[in-house]
Tab-separated table of C-alpha atoms in Angstrom:
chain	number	residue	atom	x	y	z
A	1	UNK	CA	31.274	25.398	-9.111
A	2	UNK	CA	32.554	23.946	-5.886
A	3	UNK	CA	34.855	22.517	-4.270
A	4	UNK	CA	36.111	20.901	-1.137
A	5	UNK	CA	38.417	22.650	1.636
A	6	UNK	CA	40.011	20.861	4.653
A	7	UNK	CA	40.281	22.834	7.965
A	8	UNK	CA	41.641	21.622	11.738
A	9	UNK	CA	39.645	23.217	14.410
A	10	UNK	CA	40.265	22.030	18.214
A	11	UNK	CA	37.135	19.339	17.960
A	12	UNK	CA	38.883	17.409	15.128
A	13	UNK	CA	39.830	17.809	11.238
A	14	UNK	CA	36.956	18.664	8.964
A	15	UNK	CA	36.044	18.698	4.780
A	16	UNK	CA	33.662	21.144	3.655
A	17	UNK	CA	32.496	22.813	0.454
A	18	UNK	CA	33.476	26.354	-0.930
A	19	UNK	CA	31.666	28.079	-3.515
A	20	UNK	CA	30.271	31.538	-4.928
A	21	UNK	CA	32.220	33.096	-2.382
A	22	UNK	CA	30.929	31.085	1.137
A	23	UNK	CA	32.605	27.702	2.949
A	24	UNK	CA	29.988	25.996	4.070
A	25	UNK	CA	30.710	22.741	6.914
A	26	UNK	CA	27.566	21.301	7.752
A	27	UNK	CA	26.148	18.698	10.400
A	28	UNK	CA	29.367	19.466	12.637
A	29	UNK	CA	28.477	17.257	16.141
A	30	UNK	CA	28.791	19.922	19.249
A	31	UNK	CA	28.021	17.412	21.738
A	32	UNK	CA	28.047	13.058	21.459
A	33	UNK	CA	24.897	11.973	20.431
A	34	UNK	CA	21.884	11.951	22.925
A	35	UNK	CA	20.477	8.258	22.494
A	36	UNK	CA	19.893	5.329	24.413
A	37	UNK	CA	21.497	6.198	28.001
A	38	UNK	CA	22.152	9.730	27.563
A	39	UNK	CA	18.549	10.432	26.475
A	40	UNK	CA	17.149	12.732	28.901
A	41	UNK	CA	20.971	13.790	30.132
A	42	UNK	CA	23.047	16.844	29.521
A	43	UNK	CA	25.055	17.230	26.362
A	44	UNK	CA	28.299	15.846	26.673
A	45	UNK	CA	31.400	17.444	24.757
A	46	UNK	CA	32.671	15.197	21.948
A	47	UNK	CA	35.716	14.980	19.676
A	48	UNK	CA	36.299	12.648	16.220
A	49	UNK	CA	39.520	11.469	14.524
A	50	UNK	CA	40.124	11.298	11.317
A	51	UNK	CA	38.519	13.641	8.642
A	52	UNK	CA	34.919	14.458	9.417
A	53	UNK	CA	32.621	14.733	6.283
A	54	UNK	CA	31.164	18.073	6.405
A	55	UNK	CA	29.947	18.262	3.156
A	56	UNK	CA	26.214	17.505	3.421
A	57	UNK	CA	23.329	18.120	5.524
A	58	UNK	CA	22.646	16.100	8.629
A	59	UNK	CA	19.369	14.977	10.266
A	60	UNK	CA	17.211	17.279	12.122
A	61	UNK	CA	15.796	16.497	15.770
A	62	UNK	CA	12.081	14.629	15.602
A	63	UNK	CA	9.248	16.223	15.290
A	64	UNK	CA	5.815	16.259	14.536
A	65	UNK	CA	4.716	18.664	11.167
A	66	UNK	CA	4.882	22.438	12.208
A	67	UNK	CA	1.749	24.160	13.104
A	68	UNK	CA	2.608	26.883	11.078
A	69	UNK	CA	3.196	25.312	8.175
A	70	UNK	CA	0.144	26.288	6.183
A	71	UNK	CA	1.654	29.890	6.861
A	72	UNK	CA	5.748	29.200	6.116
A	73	UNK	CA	5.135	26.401	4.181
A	74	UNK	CA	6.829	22.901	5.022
A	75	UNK	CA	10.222	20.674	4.891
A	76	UNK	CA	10.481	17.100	4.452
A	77	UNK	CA	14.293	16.806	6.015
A	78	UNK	CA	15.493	13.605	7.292
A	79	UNK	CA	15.061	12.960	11.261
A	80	UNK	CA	17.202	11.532	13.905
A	81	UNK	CA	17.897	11.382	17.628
A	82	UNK	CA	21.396	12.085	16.578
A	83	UNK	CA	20.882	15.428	15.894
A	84	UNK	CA	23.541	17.607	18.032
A	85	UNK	CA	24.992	19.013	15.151
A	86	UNK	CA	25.391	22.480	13.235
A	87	UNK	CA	26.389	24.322	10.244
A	88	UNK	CA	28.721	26.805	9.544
A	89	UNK	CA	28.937	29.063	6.376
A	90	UNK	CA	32.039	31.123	6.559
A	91	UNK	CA	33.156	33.628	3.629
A	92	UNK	CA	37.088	31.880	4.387
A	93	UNK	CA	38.584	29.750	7.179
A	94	UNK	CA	41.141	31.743	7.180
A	95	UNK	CA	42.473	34.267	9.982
A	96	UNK	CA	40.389	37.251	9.873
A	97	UNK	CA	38.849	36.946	12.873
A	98	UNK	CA	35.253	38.188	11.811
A	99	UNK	CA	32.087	38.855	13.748
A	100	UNK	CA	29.992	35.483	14.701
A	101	UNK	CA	25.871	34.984	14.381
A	102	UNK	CA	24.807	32.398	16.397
A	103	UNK	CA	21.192	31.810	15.162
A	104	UNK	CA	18.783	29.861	17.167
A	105	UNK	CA	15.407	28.653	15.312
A	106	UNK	CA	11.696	28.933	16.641
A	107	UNK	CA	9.232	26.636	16.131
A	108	UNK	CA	7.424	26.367	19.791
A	109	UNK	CA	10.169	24.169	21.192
A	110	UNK	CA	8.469	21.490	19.004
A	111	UNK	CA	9.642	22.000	15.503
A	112	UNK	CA	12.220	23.636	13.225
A	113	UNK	CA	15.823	22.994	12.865
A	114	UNK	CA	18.715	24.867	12.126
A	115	UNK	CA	19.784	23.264	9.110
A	116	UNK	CA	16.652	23.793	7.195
A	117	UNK	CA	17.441	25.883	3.996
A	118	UNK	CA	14.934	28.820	5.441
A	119	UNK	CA	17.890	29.692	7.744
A	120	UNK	CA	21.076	29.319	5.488
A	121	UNK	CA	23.432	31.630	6.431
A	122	UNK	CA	25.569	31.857	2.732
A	123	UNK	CA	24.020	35.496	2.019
A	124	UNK	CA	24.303	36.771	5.944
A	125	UNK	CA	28.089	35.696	5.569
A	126	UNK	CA	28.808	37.242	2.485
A	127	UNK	CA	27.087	40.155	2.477
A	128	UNK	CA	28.245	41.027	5.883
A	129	UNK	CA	31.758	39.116	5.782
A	130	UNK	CA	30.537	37.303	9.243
A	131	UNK	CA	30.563	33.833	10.352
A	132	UNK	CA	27.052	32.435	10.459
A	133	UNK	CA	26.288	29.259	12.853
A	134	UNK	CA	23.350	27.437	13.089
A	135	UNK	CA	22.580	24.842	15.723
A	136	UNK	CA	19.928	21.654	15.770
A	137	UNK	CA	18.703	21.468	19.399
A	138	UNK	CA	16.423	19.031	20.954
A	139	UNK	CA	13.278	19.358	20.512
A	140	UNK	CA	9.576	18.123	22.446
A	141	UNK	CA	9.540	15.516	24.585
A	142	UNK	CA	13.571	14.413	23.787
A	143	UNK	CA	14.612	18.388	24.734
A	144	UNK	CA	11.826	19.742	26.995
A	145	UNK	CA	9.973	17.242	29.330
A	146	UNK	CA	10.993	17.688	32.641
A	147	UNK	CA	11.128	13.953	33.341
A	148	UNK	CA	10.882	13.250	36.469
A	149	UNK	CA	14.795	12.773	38.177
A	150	UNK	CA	16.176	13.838	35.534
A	151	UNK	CA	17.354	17.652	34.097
A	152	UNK	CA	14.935	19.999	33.055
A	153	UNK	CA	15.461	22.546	29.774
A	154	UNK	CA	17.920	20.157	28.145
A	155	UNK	CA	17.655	21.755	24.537
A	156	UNK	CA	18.235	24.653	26.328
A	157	UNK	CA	21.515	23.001	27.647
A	158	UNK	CA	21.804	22.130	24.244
A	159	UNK	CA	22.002	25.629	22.548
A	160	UNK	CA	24.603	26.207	25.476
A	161	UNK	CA	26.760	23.833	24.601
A	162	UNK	CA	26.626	24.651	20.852
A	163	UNK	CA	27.409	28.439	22.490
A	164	UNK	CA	30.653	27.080	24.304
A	165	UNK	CA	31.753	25.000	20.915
A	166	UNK	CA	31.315	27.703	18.860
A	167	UNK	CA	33.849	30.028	21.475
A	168	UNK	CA	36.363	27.152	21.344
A	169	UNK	CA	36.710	26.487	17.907
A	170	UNK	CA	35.075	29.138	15.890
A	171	UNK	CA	38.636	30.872	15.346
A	172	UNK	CA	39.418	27.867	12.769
A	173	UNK	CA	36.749	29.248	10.759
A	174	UNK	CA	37.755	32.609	10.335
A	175	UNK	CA	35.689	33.865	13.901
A	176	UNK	CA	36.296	36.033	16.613
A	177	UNK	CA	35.116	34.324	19.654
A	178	UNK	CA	34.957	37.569	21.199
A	179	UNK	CA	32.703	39.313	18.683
A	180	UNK	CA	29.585	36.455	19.012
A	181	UNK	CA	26.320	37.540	18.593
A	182	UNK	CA	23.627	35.223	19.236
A	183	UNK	CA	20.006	35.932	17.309
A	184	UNK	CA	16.805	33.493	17.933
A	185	UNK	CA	13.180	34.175	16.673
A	186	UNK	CA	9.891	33.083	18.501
A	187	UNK	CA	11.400	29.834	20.774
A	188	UNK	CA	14.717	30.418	20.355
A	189	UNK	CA	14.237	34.007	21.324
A	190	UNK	CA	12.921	33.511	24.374
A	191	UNK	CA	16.089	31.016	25.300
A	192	UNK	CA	18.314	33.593	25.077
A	193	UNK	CA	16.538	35.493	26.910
A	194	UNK	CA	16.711	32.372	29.622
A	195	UNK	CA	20.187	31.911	29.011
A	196	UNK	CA	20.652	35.637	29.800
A	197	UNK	CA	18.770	35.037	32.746
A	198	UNK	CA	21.614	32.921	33.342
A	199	UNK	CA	25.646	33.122	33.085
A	200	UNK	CA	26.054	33.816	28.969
A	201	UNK	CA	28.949	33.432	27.256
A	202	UNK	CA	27.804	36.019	24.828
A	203	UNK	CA	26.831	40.191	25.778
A	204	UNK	CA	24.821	40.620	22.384
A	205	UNK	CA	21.965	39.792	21.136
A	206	UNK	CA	19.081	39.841	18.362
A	207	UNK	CA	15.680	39.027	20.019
A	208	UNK	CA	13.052	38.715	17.462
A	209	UNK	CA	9.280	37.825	18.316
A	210	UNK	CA	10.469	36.518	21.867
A	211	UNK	CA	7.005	34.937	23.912
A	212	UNK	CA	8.243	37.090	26.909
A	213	UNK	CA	4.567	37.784	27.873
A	214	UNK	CA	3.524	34.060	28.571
A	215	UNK	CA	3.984	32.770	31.731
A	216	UNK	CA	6.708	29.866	31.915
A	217	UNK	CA	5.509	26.305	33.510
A	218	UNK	CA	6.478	25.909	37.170
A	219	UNK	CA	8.177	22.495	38.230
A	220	UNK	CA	5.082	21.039	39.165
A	221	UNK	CA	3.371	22.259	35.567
A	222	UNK	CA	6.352	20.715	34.152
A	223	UNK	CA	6.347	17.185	35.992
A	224	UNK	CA	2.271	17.644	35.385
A	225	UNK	CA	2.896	17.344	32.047
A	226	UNK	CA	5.632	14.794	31.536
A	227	UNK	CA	3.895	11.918	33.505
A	228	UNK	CA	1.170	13.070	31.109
A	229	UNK	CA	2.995	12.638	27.839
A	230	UNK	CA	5.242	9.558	29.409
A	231	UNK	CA	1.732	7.517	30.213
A	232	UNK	CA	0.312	8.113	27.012
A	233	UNK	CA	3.333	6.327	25.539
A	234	UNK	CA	2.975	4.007	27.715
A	235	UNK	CA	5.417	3.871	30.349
A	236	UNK	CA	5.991	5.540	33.539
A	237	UNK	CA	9.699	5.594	34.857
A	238	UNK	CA	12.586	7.221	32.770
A	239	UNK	CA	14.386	4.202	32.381
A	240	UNK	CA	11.633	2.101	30.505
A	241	UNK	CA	11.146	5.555	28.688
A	242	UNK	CA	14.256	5.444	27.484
A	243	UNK	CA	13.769	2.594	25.120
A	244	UNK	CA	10.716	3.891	23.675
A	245	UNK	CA	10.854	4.390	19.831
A	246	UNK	CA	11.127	8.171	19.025
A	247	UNK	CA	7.623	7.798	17.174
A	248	UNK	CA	5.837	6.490	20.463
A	249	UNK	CA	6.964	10.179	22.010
A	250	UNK	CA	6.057	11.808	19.108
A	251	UNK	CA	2.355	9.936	18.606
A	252	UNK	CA	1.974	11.054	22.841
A	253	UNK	CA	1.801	14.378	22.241
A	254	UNK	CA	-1.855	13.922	20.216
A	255	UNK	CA	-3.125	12.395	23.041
A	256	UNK	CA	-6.282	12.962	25.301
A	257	UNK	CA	-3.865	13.411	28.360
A	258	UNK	CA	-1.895	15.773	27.599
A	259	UNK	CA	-4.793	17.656	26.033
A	260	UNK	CA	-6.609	17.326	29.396
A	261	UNK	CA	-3.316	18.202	30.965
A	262	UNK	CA	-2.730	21.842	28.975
A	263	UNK	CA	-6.568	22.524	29.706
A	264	UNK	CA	-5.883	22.118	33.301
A	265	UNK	CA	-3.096	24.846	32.878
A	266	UNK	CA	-5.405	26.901	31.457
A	267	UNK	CA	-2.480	29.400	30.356
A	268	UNK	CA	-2.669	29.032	26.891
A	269	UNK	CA	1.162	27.727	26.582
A	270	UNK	CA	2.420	25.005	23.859
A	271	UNK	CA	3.163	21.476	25.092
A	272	UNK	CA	6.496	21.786	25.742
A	273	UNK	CA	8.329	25.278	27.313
A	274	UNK	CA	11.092	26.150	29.312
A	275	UNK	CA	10.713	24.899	32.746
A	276	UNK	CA	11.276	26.713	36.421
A	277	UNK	CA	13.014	24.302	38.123
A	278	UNK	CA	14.956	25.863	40.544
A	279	UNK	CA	18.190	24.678	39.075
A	280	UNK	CA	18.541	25.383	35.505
A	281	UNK	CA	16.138	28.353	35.570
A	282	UNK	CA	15.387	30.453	38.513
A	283	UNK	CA	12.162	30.166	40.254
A	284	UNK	CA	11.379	33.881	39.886
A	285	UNK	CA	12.280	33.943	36.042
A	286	UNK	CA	10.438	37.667	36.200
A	287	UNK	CA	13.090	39.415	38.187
A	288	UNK	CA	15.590	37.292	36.778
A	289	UNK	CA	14.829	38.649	33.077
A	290	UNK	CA	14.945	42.332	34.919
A	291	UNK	CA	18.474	41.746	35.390
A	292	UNK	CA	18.909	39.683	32.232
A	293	UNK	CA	18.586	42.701	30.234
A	294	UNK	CA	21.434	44.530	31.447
A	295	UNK	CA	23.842	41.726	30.494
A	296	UNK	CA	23.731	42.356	26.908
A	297	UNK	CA	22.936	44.731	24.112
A	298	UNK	CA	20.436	43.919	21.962
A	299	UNK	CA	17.957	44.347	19.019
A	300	UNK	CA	14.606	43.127	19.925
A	301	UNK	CA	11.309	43.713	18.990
A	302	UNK	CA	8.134	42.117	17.353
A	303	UNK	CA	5.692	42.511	13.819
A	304	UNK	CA	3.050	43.727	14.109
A	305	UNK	CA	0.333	40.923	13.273
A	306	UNK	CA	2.007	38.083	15.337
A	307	UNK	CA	-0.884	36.056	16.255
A	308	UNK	CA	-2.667	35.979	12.865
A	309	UNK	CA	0.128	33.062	11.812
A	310	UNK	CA	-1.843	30.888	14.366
A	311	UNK	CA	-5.800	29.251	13.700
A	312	UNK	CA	-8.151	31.364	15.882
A	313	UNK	CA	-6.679	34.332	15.077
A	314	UNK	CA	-6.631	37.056	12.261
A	315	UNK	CA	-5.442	40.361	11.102
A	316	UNK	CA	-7.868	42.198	13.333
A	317	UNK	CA	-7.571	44.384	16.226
A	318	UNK	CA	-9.045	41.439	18.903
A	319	UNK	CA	-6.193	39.253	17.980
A	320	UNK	CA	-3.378	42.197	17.895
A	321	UNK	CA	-3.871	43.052	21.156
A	322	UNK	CA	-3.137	39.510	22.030
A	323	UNK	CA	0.290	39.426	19.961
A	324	UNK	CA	1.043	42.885	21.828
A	325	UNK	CA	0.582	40.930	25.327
A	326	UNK	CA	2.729	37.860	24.305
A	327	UNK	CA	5.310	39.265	21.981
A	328	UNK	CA	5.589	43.539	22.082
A	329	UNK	CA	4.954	44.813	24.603
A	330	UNK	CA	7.690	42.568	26.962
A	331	UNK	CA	9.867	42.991	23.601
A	332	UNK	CA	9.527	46.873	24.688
A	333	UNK	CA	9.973	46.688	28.246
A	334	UNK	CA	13.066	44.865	28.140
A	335	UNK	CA	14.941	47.588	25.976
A	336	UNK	CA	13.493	50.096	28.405
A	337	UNK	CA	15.025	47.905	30.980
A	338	UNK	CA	18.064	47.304	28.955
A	339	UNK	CA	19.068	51.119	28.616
A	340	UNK	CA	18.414	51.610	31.824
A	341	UNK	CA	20.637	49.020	33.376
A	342	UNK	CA	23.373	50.394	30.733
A	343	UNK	CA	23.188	48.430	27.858
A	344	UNK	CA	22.230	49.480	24.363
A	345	UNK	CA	19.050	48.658	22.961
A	346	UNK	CA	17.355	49.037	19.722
A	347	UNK	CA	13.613	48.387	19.495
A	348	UNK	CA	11.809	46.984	16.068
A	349	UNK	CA	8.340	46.210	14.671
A	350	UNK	CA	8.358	44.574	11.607
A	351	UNK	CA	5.073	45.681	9.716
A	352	UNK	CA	5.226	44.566	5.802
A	353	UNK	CA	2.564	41.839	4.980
A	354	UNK	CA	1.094	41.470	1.210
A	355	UNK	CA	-1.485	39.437	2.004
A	356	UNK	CA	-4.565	40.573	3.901
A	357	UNK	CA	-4.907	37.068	5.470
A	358	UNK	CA	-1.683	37.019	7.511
A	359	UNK	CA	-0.538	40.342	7.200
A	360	UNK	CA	2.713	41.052	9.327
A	361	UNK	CA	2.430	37.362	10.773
A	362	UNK	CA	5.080	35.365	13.018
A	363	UNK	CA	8.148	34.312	10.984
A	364	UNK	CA	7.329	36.879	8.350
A	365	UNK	CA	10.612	38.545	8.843
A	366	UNK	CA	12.700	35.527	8.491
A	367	UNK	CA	13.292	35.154	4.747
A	368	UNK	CA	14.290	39.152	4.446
A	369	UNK	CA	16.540	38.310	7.494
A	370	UNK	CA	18.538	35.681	5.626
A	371	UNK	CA	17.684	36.880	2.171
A	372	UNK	CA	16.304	32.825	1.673
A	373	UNK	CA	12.783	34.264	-0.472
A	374	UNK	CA	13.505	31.467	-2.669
A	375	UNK	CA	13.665	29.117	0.039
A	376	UNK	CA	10.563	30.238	1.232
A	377	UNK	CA	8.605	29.975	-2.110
A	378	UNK	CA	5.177	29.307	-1.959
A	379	UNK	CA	5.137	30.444	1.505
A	380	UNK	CA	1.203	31.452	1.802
A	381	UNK	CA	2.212	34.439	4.026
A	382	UNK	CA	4.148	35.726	1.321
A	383	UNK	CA	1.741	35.035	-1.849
A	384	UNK	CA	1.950	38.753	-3.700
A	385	UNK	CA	5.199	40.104	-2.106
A	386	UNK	CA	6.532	41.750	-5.107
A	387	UNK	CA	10.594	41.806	-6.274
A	388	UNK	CA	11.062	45.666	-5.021
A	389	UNK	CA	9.520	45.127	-1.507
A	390	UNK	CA	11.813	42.046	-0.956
A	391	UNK	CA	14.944	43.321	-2.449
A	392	UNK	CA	14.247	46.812	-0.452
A	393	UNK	CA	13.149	45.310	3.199
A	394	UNK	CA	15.726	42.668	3.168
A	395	UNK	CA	18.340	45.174	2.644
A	396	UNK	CA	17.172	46.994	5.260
A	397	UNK	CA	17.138	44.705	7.772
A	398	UNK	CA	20.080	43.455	7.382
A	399	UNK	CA	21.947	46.255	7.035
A	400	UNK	CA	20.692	47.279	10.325
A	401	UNK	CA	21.282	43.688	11.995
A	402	UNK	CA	24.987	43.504	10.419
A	403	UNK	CA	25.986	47.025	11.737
A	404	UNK	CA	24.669	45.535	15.012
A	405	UNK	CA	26.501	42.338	14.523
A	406	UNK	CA	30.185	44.169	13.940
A	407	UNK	CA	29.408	46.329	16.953
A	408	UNK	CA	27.766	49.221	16.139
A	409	UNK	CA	24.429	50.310	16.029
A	410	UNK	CA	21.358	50.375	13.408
A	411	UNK	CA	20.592	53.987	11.781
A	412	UNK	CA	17.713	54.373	13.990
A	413	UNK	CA	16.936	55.932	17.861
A	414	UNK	CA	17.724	53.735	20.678
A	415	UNK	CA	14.413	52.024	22.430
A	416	UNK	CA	12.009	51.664	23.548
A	417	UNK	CA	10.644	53.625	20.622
A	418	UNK	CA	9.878	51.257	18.072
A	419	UNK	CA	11.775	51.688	14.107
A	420	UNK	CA	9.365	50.477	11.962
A	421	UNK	CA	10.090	47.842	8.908
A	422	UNK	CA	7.315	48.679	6.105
């Protein structure tokens, strides 16, 4: 049974649902949308009048299908350019001031969205009695082409500005602004770690399967590949490409050039990545993730069969070494540099996988995160998990994130020894 509750926050007046024990206010704009002339610009802050309908899902940014879908399975949600949005799920809107998850969703900087049901944050909240926030971001060409005049890493701009709404109005939704914890897997991982790198509004932090062992596209990389992916839509300057059709981006990624284009790289990265331009992100993003770590306490850490999510790889020892250089190892060394700058660190591999074909893949830990197993059913990397392993592990880890999340620590050593999920 549900029902609808009214709230005021500082952005406007909004009408969500309540029910089973969670307020849920979904596709909440952070920032106007980002169409026509203010594609390719920074968010801008936005207000409404009147009484916003909160009480259904928004759309989710454009993509292309996930490449990982034949491990996690797929969604079918509605897309849009007007995406800036997110969802809260709140156990009241009332004064409590309660600890805040800020969760930012993977997917190669390509895919994904906040608002899929994979990530709904009912359980988190009322298990934990926290405030659970999920933000869309921009995504491919829309979020990460560094077009040429124009910003660089806008969807990381994006989850910045979702950041800053989230400390201005979060209170209205029963939040401490001051108790905001913000938790990313694969992608969104790594941009906290970037916006760490940077001047955060937040000093904790749940870092899970972070790429921190790739190397990050230089400005030239990044211009390299935008003039690829621009031509093969068609156009050249920013302003024709600004009344391209969303589809016309999305078809350019397929192309021949910016195939040719990542060979040329020849670093193994996705099409579209954070960007070192100088402005946004430092040149030198390797000693500016030395000091990144000592600006917030974290949980951060790995499983142990990343790369066998993605085709060419396995569950094998050839293909775990690899997941060790992109994801572990750099998961490792920054708790080692965390505790040394100070800060408290807590290092994790996650290493339950029922099948023998995935094993402990990326994104494995995600459903026992948010306790969403139904959400993820039929999920081939999950085919076998029985009832007590899933009840059992997603207790765990969550009980260890949430004693994190209210400021203390989970019941294991601090890095960069590993605790092991199994």
């Amino acid at each position: 049974m549900t029902s609808r509750i009214q709230i005021q926050t500082p952005s406007g007046t909004l009408e969500g649902q309540a029910g089973q024990g969670v307020q849920r206010f979904s596709a909440v704009p952070y920032a106007k949308p980002p169409v026509a002339g203010l594609r390719w610009e920074v968010p801008q802050a936005t207000r409404w009048s009147g009484v916003l309908d909160a009480t259904r899902p928004g759309p989710i940014a454009p993509q292309v299908p996930s490449r990982l879908r034949r491990v996690m399975g797929d969604f079918f949600d509605p897309q849009s350019e007007d995406c800036l949005s997110l969802t809260v799920w709140t156990p009241a809107a009332d004064k409590k001031k309660r600890p805040v998850v800020v969760w930012l969703h993977g997917g190669a900087w390509q895919s994904g969205a906040g608002a899929l049901d994979w990530y709904d944050g009912a359980h988190l909240a009322a298990t934990g009695d926290v405030v659970v926030v999920s933000p869309n971001y921009r995504l491919a060409a829309l979020g990460w082409l560094s077009v040429p005049g124009q910003p660089a890493n806008l969807g990381l701009l994006d989850q910045e500005a979702a950041i800053d709404w989230v400390m201005d109005n979060i209170e209205a939704f029963g939040g401490d602004p001051d108790r905001v914890t913000v938790m990313g897997q694969s992608a969104g991982a790594t941009s906290i770690a970037c916006m760490l790198a940077r001047k955060p509004r937040f000093s904790r932090a749940i870092i899970q399967s972070a790429g921190l062992g790739r190397v990050f596209r230089t400005a030239a990389e990044g211009e390299a590949m935008a003039v690829a992916v621009l031509e093969a839509a068609g156009v050249s300057g920013v302003e024709a490409a600004r009344k391209l059709p969303v589809q016309a981006l999305l078809d350019a990624q397929s192309s021949q050039q910016v195939a040719d284009c990542l060979a040329a790289e020849g670093a193994g990265r996705s099409i579209f990545s954070p960007v070192l331009d100088g402005q946004v992100l430092p040149l030198d993003i390797d000693a500016a993730f030395k000091l990144a770590a000592g600006r917030a306490d974290v949980i951060i850490g790995a499983t142990r069969n990343e790369m066998a999510a993605f085709a060419g790889f396995g569950v094998d020892e050839r293909s775990d070494e690899v997941g060790r250089q992109v994801f572990g190892n750099a998961s490792l060394a920054w708790a080692a540099q965390a505790g040394s700058l100070g800060r408290k660190a807590w290092a994790y591999r996650f290493d339950y996988g029922p099948t023998a074909e995935f094993g402990a893949c990326h994104c494995i830990e995600l459903p026992f995160v948010f306790g969403t197993r139904a959400s993820f059913a039929g999920a081939p990397m999950l085919a076998g998990a029985s009832e007590e392993d899933t009840s059992r592990l997603c207790g765990e880890i969550q009980q260890a994130w949430l004693d994190f999340v209210r400021g203390g620590s989970p019941a294991w050593a601090p890095g960069p020894q590993a605790h092991i999920f199994n």
